[in-house]
Amino acid sequence: MKRTIFVVAAFAAVLLAVGTYAQTTGSIDGAIVDENMAFLPGVTIEATSPSLQGTKVAVSDRGGKFHFVFMPPGVYTVKFTLQGFATVEQTGLTVELGRVVALNVQMHSAFKEEVVVSGTTPVINVRSPEMGSNLTSQAFTSLPIARNYASIVQTTPGTSTDAVGTMVYGSTGSENAYYIDGVNTTGVHYAEQMKELQFEFIQEMQVKTGAYAAEFGRATGGMINVITKSGGNEFHGDGFAYYDNNSLQSSLKPEVLKFRNENAGSYVVNSFKRQDYGVDLGGYLLKDKIWFFGAYDKVKQITDRETVKDFTPYGGPAIGAIYPVDRNRDLWSAKLTWRMTPNHSLIASGFGDPTVDSGPIRGLAGPESTFMGENILGGTDKTAKYEGVLGTNWVVNAQASQHLERDLESGPGVSIKRIRDNRSELYAQTGTELMSGGLDYVTQNRFRRDDYRGDVSYFLNNFGGDHEFKVGAEYEKVLPTNSAYHSGGDRIWWRCLRGHLLSTGCEPGFDYYQHEVFLTERPPGGATDPNIGNYLREPFVANGRSDNTALYLQDSWRPGSNLSLNLGIRWERQKLFDRFGTVVADIKDEWAPRLGVVWDPSGKGTSKVFANWGSFYETMPTDIIYRAFGGEITTLMANKDLNSIACDPVWNAKILAATGRGGCRTVGGSTEPVDPNLKGQYISEYVLGAEHEVVKDWIFGAKYIHRSLERVVEDSLSADTNYYIGNPGEGLLQSSLDQSYTYTYTQPKPKRVFNGVEISVRKRYTNNWQMVASYLYSKLEGNYDGTFQASTGQLDPNINSAFDYAEFQIHNSGLLTNDRPHQFRVSGSYTFNFGLDVGLSAYWRSGVPITAMGYNELYRNYELYLSNRGEFGRTNNEYEADLHLGYPLKLGGVELNFLVDVFNLLNRQGETNRNMNFDTYEAISVINYDTGAVEPPVTKGQKCSDLVSSGCNPGFNTTNTWQSPRQIRLGVRLTF
């Protein structure tokens, strides 16, 4: 019954407001009393700011309460007037994105003159347990950051990085949600950050790292929320230019250069040059009525690739040949704000990052037709939003938006169909690659997300305290279009039967060729069909769809002046469709409760003790639609002929006997079945913390964070010999088979547990400087990294290889790939009286665990855990410092600012990772295929050569990745 009431209430919200809402403003909330502490009704309150169109006016209710909503971030003046009382004016009140400013005022009837109060904005958010930070334009222009808004997220406590993005308290970089002007810009395909925006376009950014309310979802990591600039009652603008190239970069250390040259593959980066310049302008069409803002940024980069090895017996480039990659980006942003009436506004905005890479878009391992082409990236986002205040207690948001992405590869090689000829691609057992004919596997993908959301808020006072009830609804329709082309010669692997690789090659009589043929239809005769060549039709198109719905209800309740409760519940549903438009998965029981409490012991907004508990569900990106429900077919052919795709029955039988799977077989071609009891992937989070303003503008904080991945959506081989999309360790995936389909093993439940204690100190920007520092002590353990499988380098959310076979979970337990027990970071800036602006960002952190990984012949990747995770210790500790310098010159009504950013100031080219590949082929098995027994794991101190006579990797546990050398970026900005 309770669930029914909630759904009906949320549906009513849809009728009232259908649109998208993510926080793009802040608010001011307060109470007014007289000298006897009695509440004052009827007080007129006026709020003004350069960031605000016109004046906001409110009147306190019978409880002396007032609310200002839809307040753009900025500095405000708030004035209180009531006949018989002295006017009170609050100046210098800073409103931040997504935050409530608590403003309590006392008025005195005895005073006859106006009372002006300045600089008393509360520094602690005592209304919410939410964790994170707000980053203003002051931070963007004063700190050394890359030319991408997401880079400044790293100044927020609790964040780190992995290979795909920003990590938040143990969640991988593909588990965040990114919003710009209320538009969900999270990557449709892999859930990465897919929209680049320069900081000249941005007014303010908010990073939510945890404990956020029920109105926010679709992420098991953090929420990154950005608003672009909006114009004003005066005309302001910038012209800016940045430049960097390899001549402004320090030389590589000898050991780094030696490693790069010996392990570079087919090319190295010879040099690069990057130019970045643009303009922005904001102002008004009608003062206090219609504001505009527009910006454009051109980014041109040339990266020279030099061939260093000759893998190309089929007419490839000579050793030392240089091919430039040209990257051209046209970044833009535009916004129009219309204040129709004092209580109703419309905002329309758009932004884009179209990008074209031209030149070698592949490794230089064949003739030019195998690597020359274009890669067209980026896209356009657009949105329209309505903000309305109805009466004194009702607030409505409604927004519609569209997010577009594209990833289009093209070039002369695409038109060369994959046919039989005497020039074939050849992948040796070690991965050596010879390309011929065309661009090999080419994708032309387009992604679209139509987004409609809305909410209604109601303020209720003097009913057991103050309440802000909010009910909202969200609907997303995601439309991916995936086209795959297979051009050039056949893909061929030179292989050995299991256990028959010598140091000089395959044992005689045990080598063969495995041909991969990509099809659009399944041949009637399967892999041995003599007419299989007739099914090489291009392209293979796999469209699909995802419908994502969410409803939520929450109450921000203040039962007392210094106590706040945040109560909420969120319901999400995701429907996945295959390429034929059939619903293949309908996950509709995702209930996410949120409960938070905040107590202000001082009652003055200078301290808080808080706790929060909540569940957060993942919205699966569309990679699963294409790969699991797209129906692509691959046929494998084993024989002894490099130039034949005929199946050799003798070799088919040999491989079947050795591995349990034939050498000639067809893989895919149908929709992967889904466990009918499939449930959504989610984490639970518990937070306990406190903050206190120890002296004016200095805030000390401490918190404990627990995050546990409670359920995972992945694909796995079930004991009934079928692959399923399901929840590993539950339902149809309670048990699994090994790769030979012989032995059954209990499937372990996925586990990822983060426990951390964090201490932070921050100083608000006053007296020319600001600073934030944090220390995090944590432990990240389990058997599953997340939607990015960092241990194997695979980004295939919800269809990673982690649970595909029983072998992949054997010995897989311990410290996870991204575990760093100690992390310290500090950033800050100081402006000298003579104008020089100095900013510094620095970090120190522990290294990551070292695990002995084993090669898996079927996946041609290191998928096996030969040791428990972290068995071989850690990589070296890491540290880095970056510096920003800015010096302004006043030239009449304009300011010319000269900028220098130095990244890796100390030029510390320390290690960031090591080679964890223990063997060079499947020399060491974690399963004894004769008995089905699990072999003991490799332990610290053991050498591969002590265990087997061949197939060892001499580079195991040696450094293979270093920090980039010191790099200088020059810039200039003209502001008026």
Short mmCIF file of C-alpha atoms in Angstrom, two decimals, residues 91 231 351 434 540 569 672 707 820 879 929 947:
data_model
loop_
_atom_site.label_atom_id
_atom_site.label_comp_id
_atom_site.label_asym_id
_atom_site.label_seq_id
_atom_site.Cartn_x
_atom_site.Cartn_y
_atom_site.Cartn_z
CA THR A 91 25.72 42.17 2.37
CA GLY A 231 25.27 37.00 -18.84
CA PHE A 351 27.01 23.40 -25.83
CA LEU A 434 50.63 -7.56 -39.04
CA PHE A 540 26.82 -5.27 -39.18
CA ILE A 569 13.16 7.21 -1.22
CA GLU A 672 22.36 -13.47 -24.64
CA ARG A 707 30.76 1.76 0.84
CA ARG A 820 45.70 3.15 -1.82
CA TYR A 879 53.70 12.44 -5.34
CA TYR A 929 42.54 -29.86 -16.02
CA LEU A 947 57.29 -23.46 -11.44
#
